[in-house]
Amino acid sequence: MTTVYLDGAFMPIAEAKVSAMDRGFLFGDGAYEVIPVYSRRPFRLPEHLSRLRHTLDGIRLANPHDDAEWARLVGEIIARNAGEDQSVYLQITRGADTKRNHAFPARVTPTVYIMSEPLVTPPPSQRETGIAAVSAADVRWLRCDLKTTSLLANCLLRQLAVDAGCVETILFRDGFMTEGAASNIFAVKQGVLLAPPKDRFMLPGITYDVVLELAAAHGLPAEVGPVAEATARSADELWMTSSTKEVLPIVRLDGQPVGTGQPGPVFKRMHAWYQEFKQRVMRAGE
Ligand code: PDD
């Protein structure tokens, strides 16, 4: 049975209940993180907690715990749940008010929730044959660097992909590629890895950092800067990255082949580096 943490106590998930007046429920007023756990070790916990602080600062919500306490709670959740590899989800909402009011309540206790799910990495077939994506205009707000629970736009955008039998929706804003509905997107053109910059138009992905570090470590040329929509659409390769999907090759975009329509040679190298890194570093605890 799944054990979760809610407001100071560990309990079976069926017993975890929050108020209908919680601002997370009423307004999507909250922050979250998804932390992959390999061999029971959370990967890059300090980086996830630093991104969490950035989100909390951005939405003016006081961090209820210091990093040591977060690390203790995450460690407890991992220990209390089965599975060597897990996906730890944590969220903090602004808490429950007595009446519905857009402005923040004067005094409110944040709601803290942590759960663990099995870490399900993509099936090998997706890496071997690649995945299909659709594209859409990035209709989200202008603080996509914040990992907030207000995810309706992301949900609608991801559903466009599912409706089309695809895996991800690649987003374009004002002629530039931003990211995916729930992932970061890289392009490869003439052997150079192209990554959109960490600005307010995309989430600064932890996996994004790993991919750029691996590129640097193995001498793959990489450029971080705005990626024009035309460049993305004519790229030799497109990849999506996230903590749960790792790195996946996108071989079709809007029904058209990306490059040769097969996972590209640069992806294959990156995938091998990523798997080696996972075994050597992630599983050992970094
Ligand atoms: N999403 N961009 C968006 C919009 C995302 O939702 C995610 C991850 C990423 C990749 O970030 P990271 O590499 O740190 O996982 C980029 C998580 C997995 C989710 O919402 O479930």
PDB file of C-alpha atoms and ligand atoms in Angstrom:
ATOM      1  CA  MET A   1       0.000   0.000   0.000  1.00  0.00           C
ATOM      2  CA  THR A   2       1.214   3.510  -0.822  1.00  0.00           C
ATOM      3  CA  THR A   3       2.193   5.633   2.159  1.00  0.00           C
ATOM      4  CA  VAL A   4       1.981   9.390   1.763  1.00  0.00           C
ATOM      5  CA  TYR A   5       2.867  12.400   3.903  1.00  0.00           C
ATOM      6  CA  LEU A   6       0.251  15.056   4.571  1.00  0.00           C
ATOM      7  CA  ASP A   7       0.640  17.977   6.958  1.00  0.00           C
ATOM      8  CA  GLY A   8       2.930  16.384   9.493  1.00  0.00           C
ATOM      9  CA  ALA A   9       1.868  12.741   9.370  1.00  0.00           C
ATOM     10  CA  PHE A  10       2.524   9.632   7.300  1.00  0.00           C
ATOM     11  CA  MET A  11      -0.595   7.662   6.345  1.00  0.00           C
ATOM     12  CA  PRO A  12      -2.037   5.255   3.777  1.00  0.00           C
ATOM     13  CA  ILE A  13      -2.972   7.190   0.648  1.00  0.00           C
ATOM     14  CA  ALA A  14      -6.686   6.346   1.120  1.00  0.00           C
ATOM     15  CA  GLU A  15      -6.646   8.269   4.403  1.00  0.00           C
ATOM     16  CA  ALA A  16      -5.083  11.433   2.992  1.00  0.00           C
ATOM     17  CA  LYS A  17      -7.776  14.118   2.804  1.00  0.00           C
ATOM     18  CA  VAL A  18      -7.523  17.865   2.262  1.00  0.00           C
ATOM     19  CA  SER A  19     -10.069  20.621   2.795  1.00  0.00           C
ATOM     20  CA  ALA A  20     -12.377  21.563  -0.078  1.00  0.00           C
ATOM     21  CA  MET A  21     -11.371  25.152   0.797  1.00  0.00           C
ATOM     22  CA  ASP A  22      -7.710  24.449   0.053  1.00  0.00           C
ATOM     23  CA  ARG A  23      -6.387  27.061  -2.362  1.00  0.00           C
ATOM     24  CA  GLY A  24      -4.622  24.306  -4.275  1.00  0.00           C
ATOM     25  CA  PHE A  25      -8.061  22.863  -5.065  1.00  0.00           C
ATOM     26  CA  LEU A  26      -9.836  26.216  -5.629  1.00  0.00           C
ATOM     27  CA  PHE A  27      -7.115  28.174  -7.464  1.00  0.00           C
ATOM     28  CA  GLY A  28      -4.267  25.804  -8.341  1.00  0.00           C
ATOM     29  CA  ASP A  29      -2.310  27.965  -5.885  1.00  0.00           C
ATOM     30  CA  GLY A  30       0.723  25.843  -5.171  1.00  0.00           C
ATOM     31  CA  ALA A  31       4.205  24.645  -6.084  1.00  0.00           C
ATOM     32  CA  TYR A  32       5.436  21.121  -6.828  1.00  0.00           C
ATOM     33  CA  GLU A  33       8.443  18.980  -7.678  1.00  0.00           C
ATOM     34  CA  VAL A  34       8.898  15.523  -9.211  1.00  0.00           C
ATOM     35  CA  ILE A  35      12.110  13.860  -7.999  1.00  0.00           C
ATOM     36  CA  PRO A  36      13.317  10.611  -9.593  1.00  0.00           C
ATOM     37  CA  VAL A  37      14.704   8.041  -7.178  1.00  0.00           C
ATOM     38  CA  TYR A  38      17.190   5.420  -8.387  1.00  0.00           C
ATOM     39  CA  SER A  39      18.190   2.543  -6.116  1.00  0.00           C
ATOM     40  CA  ARG A  40      16.357   4.389  -3.304  1.00  0.00           C
ATOM     41  CA  ARG A  41      18.480   7.525  -3.723  1.00  0.00           C
ATOM     42  CA  PRO A  42      16.799  10.785  -4.773  1.00  0.00           C
ATOM     43  CA  PHE A  43      18.592  12.201  -7.797  1.00  0.00           C
ATOM     44  CA  ARG A  44      19.859  15.783  -7.430  1.00  0.00           C
ATOM     45  CA  LEU A  45      17.687  16.532  -4.416  1.00  0.00           C
ATOM     46  CA  PRO A  46      19.525  19.825  -3.678  1.00  0.00           C
ATOM     47  CA  GLU A  47      18.817  21.004  -7.239  1.00  0.00           C
ATOM     48  CA  HIS A  48      15.139  20.041  -6.957  1.00  0.00           C
ATOM     49  CA  LEU A  49      14.896  21.856  -3.608  1.00  0.00           C
ATOM     50  CA  SER A  50      16.586  24.895  -5.093  1.00  0.00           C
ATOM     51  CA  ARG A  51      14.059  24.943  -7.967  1.00  0.00           C
ATOM     52  CA  LEU A  52      11.288  24.529  -5.382  1.00  0.00           C
ATOM     53  CA  ARG A  53      12.603  27.611  -3.512  1.00  0.00           C
ATOM     54  CA  HIS A  54      12.616  29.535  -6.795  1.00  0.00           C
ATOM     55  CA  THR A  55       8.972  28.584  -7.394  1.00  0.00           C
ATOM     56  CA  LEU A  56       7.923  29.385  -3.822  1.00  0.00           C
ATOM     57  CA  ASP A  57       9.661  32.780  -3.982  1.00  0.00           C
ATOM     58  CA  GLY A  58       8.002  33.424  -7.353  1.00  0.00           C
ATOM     59  CA  ILE A  59       4.519  32.779  -5.964  1.00  0.00           C
ATOM     60  CA  ARG A  60       5.213  34.501  -2.611  1.00  0.00           C
ATOM     61  CA  LEU A  61       4.713  31.390  -0.515  1.00  0.00           C
ATOM     62  CA  ALA A  62       7.021  30.929   2.476  1.00  0.00           C
ATOM     63  CA  ASN A  63       8.988  27.682   2.351  1.00  0.00           C
ATOM     64  CA  PRO A  64       7.541  25.590   5.189  1.00  0.00           C
ATOM     65  CA  HIS A  65      10.763  23.559   5.632  1.00  0.00           C
ATOM     66  CA  ASP A  66      14.499  23.964   5.335  1.00  0.00           C
ATOM     67  CA  ASP A  67      16.421  21.655   3.014  1.00  0.00           C
ATOM     68  CA  ALA A  68      17.423  19.301   5.825  1.00  0.00           C
ATOM     69  CA  GLU A  69      13.788  18.765   6.787  1.00  0.00           C
ATOM     70  CA  TRP A  70      12.758  18.261   3.135  1.00  0.00           C
ATOM     71  CA  ALA A  71      15.548  15.712   2.766  1.00  0.00           C
ATOM     72  CA  ARG A  72      14.344  13.904   5.874  1.00  0.00           C
ATOM     73  CA  LEU A  73      10.718  13.799   4.663  1.00  0.00           C
ATOM     74  CA  VAL A  74      11.677  12.656   1.169  1.00  0.00           C
ATOM     75  CA  GLY A  75      13.945   9.989   2.689  1.00  0.00           C
ATOM     76  CA  GLU A  76      11.069   8.766   4.889  1.00  0.00           C
ATOM     77  CA  ILE A  77       8.692   8.538   1.942  1.00  0.00           C
ATOM     78  CA  ILE A  78      11.232   6.529  -0.038  1.00  0.00           C
ATOM     79  CA  ALA A  79      11.827   4.211   2.929  1.00  0.00           C
ATOM     80  CA  ARG A  80       8.104   3.690   3.572  1.00  0.00           C
ATOM     81  CA  ASN A  81       7.294   2.761  -0.029  1.00  0.00           C
ATOM     82  CA  ALA A  82       8.222  -0.264  -2.092  1.00  0.00           C
ATOM     83  CA  GLY A  83      10.458  -0.147  -5.116  1.00  0.00           C
ATOM     84  CA  GLU A  84      14.102   0.586  -5.731  1.00  0.00           C
ATOM     85  CA  ASP A  85      13.212   3.198  -8.320  1.00  0.00           C
ATOM     86  CA  GLN A  86      10.501   5.680  -7.386  1.00  0.00           C
ATOM     87  CA  SER A  87       9.110   9.010  -8.480  1.00  0.00           C
ATOM     88  CA  VAL A  88       8.608  11.276  -5.481  1.00  0.00           C
ATOM     89  CA  TYR A  89       6.001  13.989  -5.940  1.00  0.00           C
ATOM     90  CA  LEU A  90       5.821  16.823  -3.450  1.00  0.00           C
ATOM     91  CA  GLN A  91       3.546  19.813  -3.405  1.00  0.00           C
ATOM     92  CA  ILE A  92       2.889  22.799  -1.197  1.00  0.00           C
ATOM     93  CA  THR A  93      -0.303  24.791  -1.545  1.00  0.00           C
ATOM     94  CA  ARG A  94      -1.118  28.071   0.154  1.00  0.00           C
ATOM     95  CA  GLY A  95      -3.525  26.171   2.380  1.00  0.00           C
ATOM     96  CA  ALA A  96      -7.212  26.310   3.258  1.00  0.00           C
ATOM     97  CA  ASP A  97      -9.065  29.599   3.832  1.00  0.00           C
ATOM     98  CA  THR A  98     -12.483  30.052   5.420  1.00  0.00           C
ATOM     99  CA  LYS A  99     -13.899  31.777   2.333  1.00  0.00           C
ATOM    100  CA  ARG A 100     -13.044  31.871  -1.350  1.00  0.00           C
ATOM    101  CA  ASN A 101     -11.016  34.979  -2.026  1.00  0.00           C
ATOM    102  CA  HIS A 102      -8.432  35.491  -4.770  1.00  0.00           C
ATOM    103  CA  ALA A 103      -6.151  37.571  -2.548  1.00  0.00           C
ATOM    104  CA  PHE A 104      -4.023  35.659  -0.052  1.00  0.00           C
ATOM    105  CA  PRO A 105      -5.557  34.979   3.365  1.00  0.00           C
ATOM    106  CA  ALA A 106      -3.923  36.978   6.150  1.00  0.00           C
ATOM    107  CA  ARG A 107      -3.082  33.868   8.123  1.00  0.00           C
ATOM    108  CA  VAL A 108      -2.997  30.426   6.608  1.00  0.00           C
ATOM    109  CA  THR A 109      -1.013  27.245   7.047  1.00  0.00           C
ATOM    110  CA  PRO A 110       0.360  25.759   3.827  1.00  0.00           C
ATOM    111  CA  THR A 111      -0.678  22.232   2.926  1.00  0.00           C
ATOM    112  CA  VAL A 112       2.302  19.929   2.376  1.00  0.00           C
ATOM    113  CA  TYR A 113       1.795  16.675   0.513  1.00  0.00           C
ATOM    114  CA  ILE A 114       4.395  14.096  -0.538  1.00  0.00           C
ATOM    115  CA  MET A 115       3.780  10.807  -2.311  1.00  0.00           C
ATOM    116  CA  SER A 116       5.791   8.182  -4.127  1.00  0.00           C
ATOM    117  CA  GLU A 117       4.870   6.426  -7.334  1.00  0.00           C
ATOM    118  CA  PRO A 118       6.810   3.741  -9.176  1.00  0.00           C
ATOM    119  CA  LEU A 119       9.359   5.309 -11.529  1.00  0.00           C
ATOM    120  CA  VAL A 120       8.228   4.006 -14.884  1.00  0.00           C
ATOM    121  CA  THR A 121      10.805   4.801 -17.517  1.00  0.00           C
ATOM    122  CA  PRO A 122       9.730   4.692 -21.181  1.00  0.00           C
ATOM    123  CA  PRO A 123       9.433   1.287 -22.845  1.00  0.00           C
ATOM    124  CA  PRO A 124      12.517   0.369 -24.931  1.00  0.00           C
ATOM    125  CA  SER A 125      10.360   0.504 -28.068  1.00  0.00           C
ATOM    126  CA  GLN A 126       9.974   4.289 -27.640  1.00  0.00           C
ATOM    127  CA  ARG A 127      13.751   4.688 -27.568  1.00  0.00           C
ATOM    128  CA  GLU A 128      14.314   2.287 -30.428  1.00  0.00           C
ATOM    129  CA  THR A 129      11.687   3.570 -32.851  1.00  0.00           C
ATOM    130  CA  GLY A 130      11.177   7.078 -31.493  1.00  0.00           C
ATOM    131  CA  ILE A 131       8.006   8.930 -30.631  1.00  0.00           C
ATOM    132  CA  ALA A 132       5.670  11.246 -32.509  1.00  0.00           C
ATOM    133  CA  ALA A 133       4.813  14.785 -31.434  1.00  0.00           C
ATOM    134  CA  VAL A 134       2.409  17.493 -32.461  1.00  0.00           C
ATOM    135  CA  SER A 135       2.992  21.224 -32.116  1.00  0.00           C
ATOM    136  CA  ALA A 136       0.859  23.981 -30.636  1.00  0.00           C
ATOM    137  CA  ALA A 137       1.047  27.643 -29.757  1.00  0.00           C
ATOM    138  CA  ASP A 138       2.375  28.114 -26.231  1.00  0.00           C
ATOM    139  CA  VAL A 139      -0.690  29.677 -24.632  1.00  0.00           C
ATOM    140  CA  ARG A 140       0.627  29.481 -21.051  1.00  0.00           C
ATOM    141  CA  TRP A 141       1.407  32.440 -18.801  1.00  0.00           C
ATOM    142  CA  LEU A 142       4.754  34.243 -18.771  1.00  0.00           C
ATOM    143  CA  ARG A 143       6.232  32.492 -15.701  1.00  0.00           C
ATOM    144  CA  CYS A 144       6.801  29.021 -17.117  1.00  0.00           C
ATOM    145  CA  ASP A 145      10.041  28.908 -15.088  1.00  0.00           C
ATOM    146  CA  LEU A 146       7.886  28.307 -12.000  1.00  0.00           C
ATOM    147  CA  LYS A 147       6.780  24.747 -11.283  1.00  0.00           C
ATOM    148  CA  THR A 148       3.274  25.535 -10.098  1.00  0.00           C
ATOM    149  CA  THR A 149       0.310  23.217  -9.703  1.00  0.00           C
ATOM    150  CA  SER A 150      -1.733  25.473 -12.047  1.00  0.00           C
ATOM    151  CA  LEU A 151      -1.246  23.009 -14.899  1.00  0.00           C
ATOM    152  CA  LEU A 152      -4.491  23.283 -16.857  1.00  0.00           C
ATOM    153  CA  ALA A 153      -2.774  24.743 -19.932  1.00  0.00           C
ATOM    154  CA  ASN A 154      -0.129  22.000 -19.814  1.00  0.00           C
ATOM    155  CA  CYS A 155      -2.851  19.341 -19.447  1.00  0.00           C
ATOM    156  CA  LEU A 156      -4.806  20.707 -22.437  1.00  0.00           C
ATOM    157  CA  LEU A 157      -1.625  20.890 -24.506  1.00  0.00           C
ATOM    158  CA  ARG A 158      -0.518  17.351 -23.604  1.00  0.00           C
ATOM    159  CA  GLN A 159      -4.012  16.070 -24.434  1.00  0.00           C
ATOM    160  CA  LEU A 160      -3.623  17.448 -27.982  1.00  0.00           C
ATOM    161  CA  ALA A 161      -0.741  14.983 -28.411  1.00  0.00           C
ATOM    162  CA  VAL A 162      -2.695  12.075 -26.947  1.00  0.00           C
ATOM    163  CA  ASP A 163      -5.723  12.872 -29.134  1.00  0.00           C
ATOM    164  CA  ALA A 164      -3.432  12.665 -32.174  1.00  0.00           C
ATOM    165  CA  GLY A 165      -1.913   9.341 -31.023  1.00  0.00           C
ATOM    166  CA  CYS A 166       1.348  11.116 -30.109  1.00  0.00           C
ATOM    167  CA  VAL A 167       3.420  11.378 -26.939  1.00  0.00           C
ATOM    168  CA  GLU A 168       4.248  15.074 -26.584  1.00  0.00           C
ATOM    169  CA  THR A 169       3.232  18.536 -27.770  1.00  0.00           C
ATOM    170  CA  ILE A 170       6.085  20.858 -28.743  1.00  0.00           C
ATOM    171  CA  LEU A 171       5.295  24.474 -27.928  1.00  0.00           C
ATOM    172  CA  PHE A 172       6.164  27.546 -29.987  1.00  0.00           C
ATOM    173  CA  ARG A 173       5.835  31.134 -28.801  1.00  0.00           C
ATOM    174  CA  ASP A 174       6.396  34.140 -31.067  1.00  0.00           C
ATOM    175  CA  GLY A 175       8.396  32.097 -33.568  1.00  0.00           C
ATOM    176  CA  PHE A 176      10.588  30.271 -31.037  1.00  0.00           C
ATOM    177  CA  MET A 177      10.481  26.813 -29.482  1.00  0.00           C
ATOM    178  CA  THR A 178       9.941  26.948 -25.733  1.00  0.00           C
ATOM    179  CA  GLU A 179       9.540  23.372 -24.426  1.00  0.00           C
ATOM    180  CA  GLY A 180       7.086  20.451 -24.375  1.00  0.00           C
ATOM    181  CA  ALA A 181       3.789  20.278 -22.473  1.00  0.00           C
ATOM    182  CA  ALA A 182       5.636  18.370 -19.702  1.00  0.00           C
ATOM    183  CA  SER A 183       9.243  18.146 -20.928  1.00  0.00           C
ATOM    184  CA  ASN A 184      12.151  20.143 -22.308  1.00  0.00           C
ATOM    185  CA  ILE A 185      12.942  19.889 -26.009  1.00  0.00           C
ATOM    186  CA  PHE A 186      16.364  19.822 -27.677  1.00  0.00           C
ATOM    187  CA  ALA A 187      17.177  20.049 -31.386  1.00  0.00           C
ATOM    188  CA  VAL A 188      20.234  18.763 -33.255  1.00  0.00           C
ATOM    189  CA  LYS A 189      21.327  20.513 -36.416  1.00  0.00           C
ATOM    190  CA  GLN A 190      24.490  19.589 -38.323  1.00  0.00           C
ATOM    191  CA  GLY A 191      25.906  17.801 -35.306  1.00  0.00           C
ATOM    192  CA  VAL A 192      25.304  20.685 -32.878  1.00  0.00           C
ATOM    193  CA  LEU A 193      22.945  20.294 -29.909  1.00  0.00           C
ATOM    194  CA  LEU A 194      20.599  23.294 -29.662  1.00  0.00           C
ATOM    195  CA  ALA A 195      18.879  24.093 -26.368  1.00  0.00           C
ATOM    196  CA  PRO A 196      16.459  26.928 -25.618  1.00  0.00           C
ATOM    197  CA  PRO A 197      17.751  29.191 -22.842  1.00  0.00           C
ATOM    198  CA  LYS A 198      16.566  28.993 -19.245  1.00  0.00           C
ATOM    199  CA  ASP A 199      14.305  32.011 -19.272  1.00  0.00           C
ATOM    200  CA  ARG A 200      10.737  32.657 -18.129  1.00  0.00           C
ATOM    201  CA  PHE A 201       9.339  30.730 -21.097  1.00  0.00           C
ATOM    202  CA  MET A 202      10.413  27.273 -19.956  1.00  0.00           C
ATOM    203  CA  LEU A 203      10.916  25.174 -16.874  1.00  0.00           C
ATOM    204  CA  PRO A 204      14.606  24.806 -15.997  1.00  0.00           C
ATOM    205  CA  GLY A 205      14.680  21.023 -16.185  1.00  0.00           C
ATOM    206  CA  ILE A 206      17.013  18.953 -14.042  1.00  0.00           C
ATOM    207  CA  THR A 207      17.289  16.452 -16.931  1.00  0.00           C
ATOM    208  CA  TYR A 208      18.017  19.388 -19.291  1.00  0.00           C
ATOM    209  CA  ASP A 209      21.059  20.184 -17.127  1.00  0.00           C
ATOM    210  CA  VAL A 210      22.201  16.547 -17.175  1.00  0.00           C
ATOM    211  CA  VAL A 211      21.958  16.418 -20.987  1.00  0.00           C
ATOM    212  CA  LEU A 212      24.023  19.603 -21.376  1.00  0.00           C
ATOM    213  CA  GLU A 213      26.594  18.329 -18.842  1.00  0.00           C
ATOM    214  CA  LEU A 214      26.888  15.020 -20.693  1.00  0.00           C
ATOM    215  CA  ALA A 215      27.301  16.878 -23.994  1.00  0.00           C
ATOM    216  CA  ALA A 216      30.114  18.953 -22.486  1.00  0.00           C
ATOM    217  CA  ALA A 217      31.780  15.933 -20.865  1.00  0.00           C
ATOM    218  CA  HIS A 218      31.805  13.990 -24.133  1.00  0.00           C
ATOM    219  CA  GLY A 219      32.734  16.855 -26.440  1.00  0.00           C
ATOM    220  CA  LEU A 220      29.392  17.183 -28.217  1.00  0.00           C
ATOM    221  CA  PRO A 221      29.090  20.786 -29.416  1.00  0.00           C
ATOM    222  CA  ALA A 222      26.107  22.511 -27.819  1.00  0.00           C
ATOM    223  CA  GLU A 223      24.587  25.965 -28.147  1.00  0.00           C
ATOM    224  CA  VAL A 224      22.184  27.392 -25.594  1.00  0.00           C
ATOM    225  CA  GLY A 225      20.098  30.152 -27.135  1.00  0.00           C
ATOM    226  CA  PRO A 226      16.734  30.897 -28.725  1.00  0.00           C
ATOM    227  CA  VAL A 227      15.731  28.117 -31.151  1.00  0.00           C
ATOM    228  CA  ALA A 228      13.652  29.508 -34.029  1.00  0.00           C
ATOM    229  CA  GLU A 229      10.555  27.555 -34.962  1.00  0.00           C
ATOM    230  CA  ALA A 230      11.951  27.107 -38.501  1.00  0.00           C
ATOM    231  CA  THR A 231      15.177  25.658 -37.047  1.00  0.00           C
ATOM    232  CA  ALA A 232      13.242  23.208 -34.887  1.00  0.00           C
ATOM    233  CA  ARG A 233      11.043  22.181 -37.804  1.00  0.00           C
ATOM    234  CA  SER A 234      14.049  21.536 -40.053  1.00  0.00           C
ATOM    235  CA  ALA A 235      16.214  19.929 -37.333  1.00  0.00           C
ATOM    236  CA  ASP A 236      18.059  16.669 -37.996  1.00  0.00           C
ATOM    237  CA  GLU A 237      16.918  15.418 -34.585  1.00  0.00           C
ATOM    238  CA  LEU A 238      14.509  16.470 -31.845  1.00  0.00           C
ATOM    239  CA  TRP A 239      14.559  15.055 -28.316  1.00  0.00           C
ATOM    240  CA  MET A 240      12.304  15.405 -25.307  1.00  0.00           C
ATOM    241  CA  THR A 241      13.707  15.191 -21.762  1.00  0.00           C
ATOM    242  CA  SER A 242      12.201  14.898 -18.305  1.00  0.00           C
ATOM    243  CA  SER A 243      12.874  13.160 -15.008  1.00  0.00           C
ATOM    244  CA  THR A 244      10.449  10.368 -15.839  1.00  0.00           C
ATOM    245  CA  LYS A 245      10.950  10.116 -19.641  1.00  0.00           C
ATOM    246  CA  GLU A 246      14.752  10.566 -19.468  1.00  0.00           C
ATOM    247  CA  VAL A 247      15.745  11.317 -23.108  1.00  0.00           C
ATOM    248  CA  LEU A 248      13.476  10.261 -25.983  1.00  0.00           C
ATOM    249  CA  PRO A 249      13.896  10.805 -29.723  1.00  0.00           C
ATOM    250  CA  ILE A 250      11.031  12.570 -31.504  1.00  0.00           C
ATOM    251  CA  VAL A 251      10.901  11.168 -35.038  1.00  0.00           C
ATOM    252  CA  ARG A 252       7.698  12.765 -36.337  1.00  0.00           C
ATOM    253  CA  LEU A 253       6.355  16.273 -35.808  1.00  0.00           C
ATOM    254  CA  ASP A 254       2.852  17.129 -37.038  1.00  0.00           C
ATOM    255  CA  GLY A 255       2.915  14.021 -39.243  1.00  0.00           C
ATOM    256  CA  GLN A 256       6.210  14.964 -40.949  1.00  0.00           C
ATOM    257  CA  PRO A 257       9.441  13.020 -40.396  1.00  0.00           C
ATOM    258  CA  VAL A 258      12.084  14.687 -38.233  1.00  0.00           C
ATOM    259  CA  GLY A 259      15.384  14.249 -40.127  1.00  0.00           C
ATOM    260  CA  THR A 260      15.420  10.703 -41.462  1.00  0.00           C
ATOM    261  CA  GLY A 261      12.340   9.790 -39.419  1.00  0.00           C
ATOM    262  CA  GLN A 262      14.475   7.448 -37.286  1.00  0.00           C
ATOM    263  CA  PRO A 263      16.249   8.029 -33.948  1.00  0.00           C
ATOM    264  CA  GLY A 264      19.398   9.903 -34.945  1.00  0.00           C
ATOM    265  CA  PRO A 265      23.063   9.111 -34.315  1.00  0.00           C
ATOM    266  CA  VAL A 266      23.487  11.955 -31.818  1.00  0.00           C
ATOM    267  CA  PHE A 267      20.494  10.707 -29.819  1.00  0.00           C
ATOM    268  CA  LYS A 268      21.990   7.217 -29.720  1.00  0.00           C
ATOM    269  CA  ARG A 269      25.225   8.585 -28.272  1.00  0.00           C
ATOM    270  CA  MET A 270      23.376  10.727 -25.721  1.00  0.00           C
ATOM    271  CA  HIS A 271      21.178   7.802 -24.722  1.00  0.00           C
ATOM    272  CA  ALA A 272      24.247   5.623 -24.097  1.00  0.00           C
ATOM    273  CA  TRP A 273      25.915   8.391 -22.049  1.00  0.00           C
ATOM    274  CA  TYR A 274      22.713   8.893 -20.056  1.00  0.00           C
ATOM    275  CA  GLN A 275      22.335   5.191 -19.243  1.00  0.00           C
ATOM    276  CA  GLU A 276      25.993   4.948 -18.227  1.00  0.00           C
ATOM    277  CA  PHE A 277      25.562   8.057 -16.051  1.00  0.00           C
ATOM    278  CA  LYS A 278      22.455   6.540 -14.489  1.00  0.00           C
ATOM    279  CA  GLN A 279      24.245   3.339 -13.523  1.00  0.00           C
ATOM    280  CA  ARG A 280      27.451   4.997 -12.355  1.00  0.00           C
ATOM    281  CA  VAL A 281      26.233   8.233 -10.744  1.00  0.00           C
ATOM    282  CA  MET A 282      22.473   8.289 -10.183  1.00  0.00           C
ATOM    283  CA  ARG A 283      22.314   4.834  -8.624  1.00  0.00           C
ATOM    284  CA  ALA A 284      25.315   5.554  -6.438  1.00  0.00           C
ATOM    285  CA  GLY A 285      23.734   8.808  -5.182  1.00  0.00           C
ATOM    286  CA  GLU A 286      25.292  11.992  -6.398  1.00  0.00           C
TER     287      GLU A 286
HETATM  288  N1  PDD B   1       7.520  17.584 -15.589  1.00  0.00           N
HETATM  289  N2  PDD B   1       9.052  21.292 -18.668  1.00  0.00           N
HETATM  290  C1  PDD B   1       7.852  21.028 -18.130  1.00  0.00           C
HETATM  291  C2  PDD B   1       6.698  21.901 -18.477  1.00  0.00           C
HETATM  292  C3  PDD B   1       7.714  19.929 -17.255  1.00  0.00           C
HETATM  293  O1  PDD B   1       6.513  19.680 -16.695  1.00  0.00           O
HETATM  294  C4  PDD B   1       8.837  19.119 -16.969  1.00  0.00           C
HETATM  295  C5  PDD B   1       8.763  17.940 -16.042  1.00  0.00           C
HETATM  296  C6  PDD B   1      10.072  19.428 -17.564  1.00  0.00           C
HETATM  297  C7  PDD B   1      11.324  18.629 -17.302  1.00  0.00           C
HETATM  298  O2  PDD B   1      11.851  18.892 -16.017  1.00  0.00           O
HETATM  299  P1  PDD B   1      12.715  17.780 -15.237  1.00  0.00           P
HETATM  300  O3  PDD B   1      13.808  17.372 -16.160  1.00  0.00           O
HETATM  301  O4  PDD B   1      13.216  18.489 -14.043  1.00  0.00           O
HETATM  302  O5  PDD B   1      11.787  16.627 -14.938  1.00  0.00           O
HETATM  303  C8  PDD B   1      10.143  20.534 -18.405  1.00  0.00           C
HETATM  304  C9  PDD B   1       7.355  16.630 -14.524  1.00  0.00           C
HETATM  305  C10 PDD B   1       8.069  15.335 -14.730  1.00  0.00           C
HETATM  306  C11 PDD B   1       5.870  16.484 -14.238  1.00  0.00           C
HETATM  307  O6  PDD B   1       5.204  17.507 -14.213  1.00  0.00           O
HETATM  308  O7  PDD B   1       5.417  15.364 -14.015  1.00  0.00           O
END
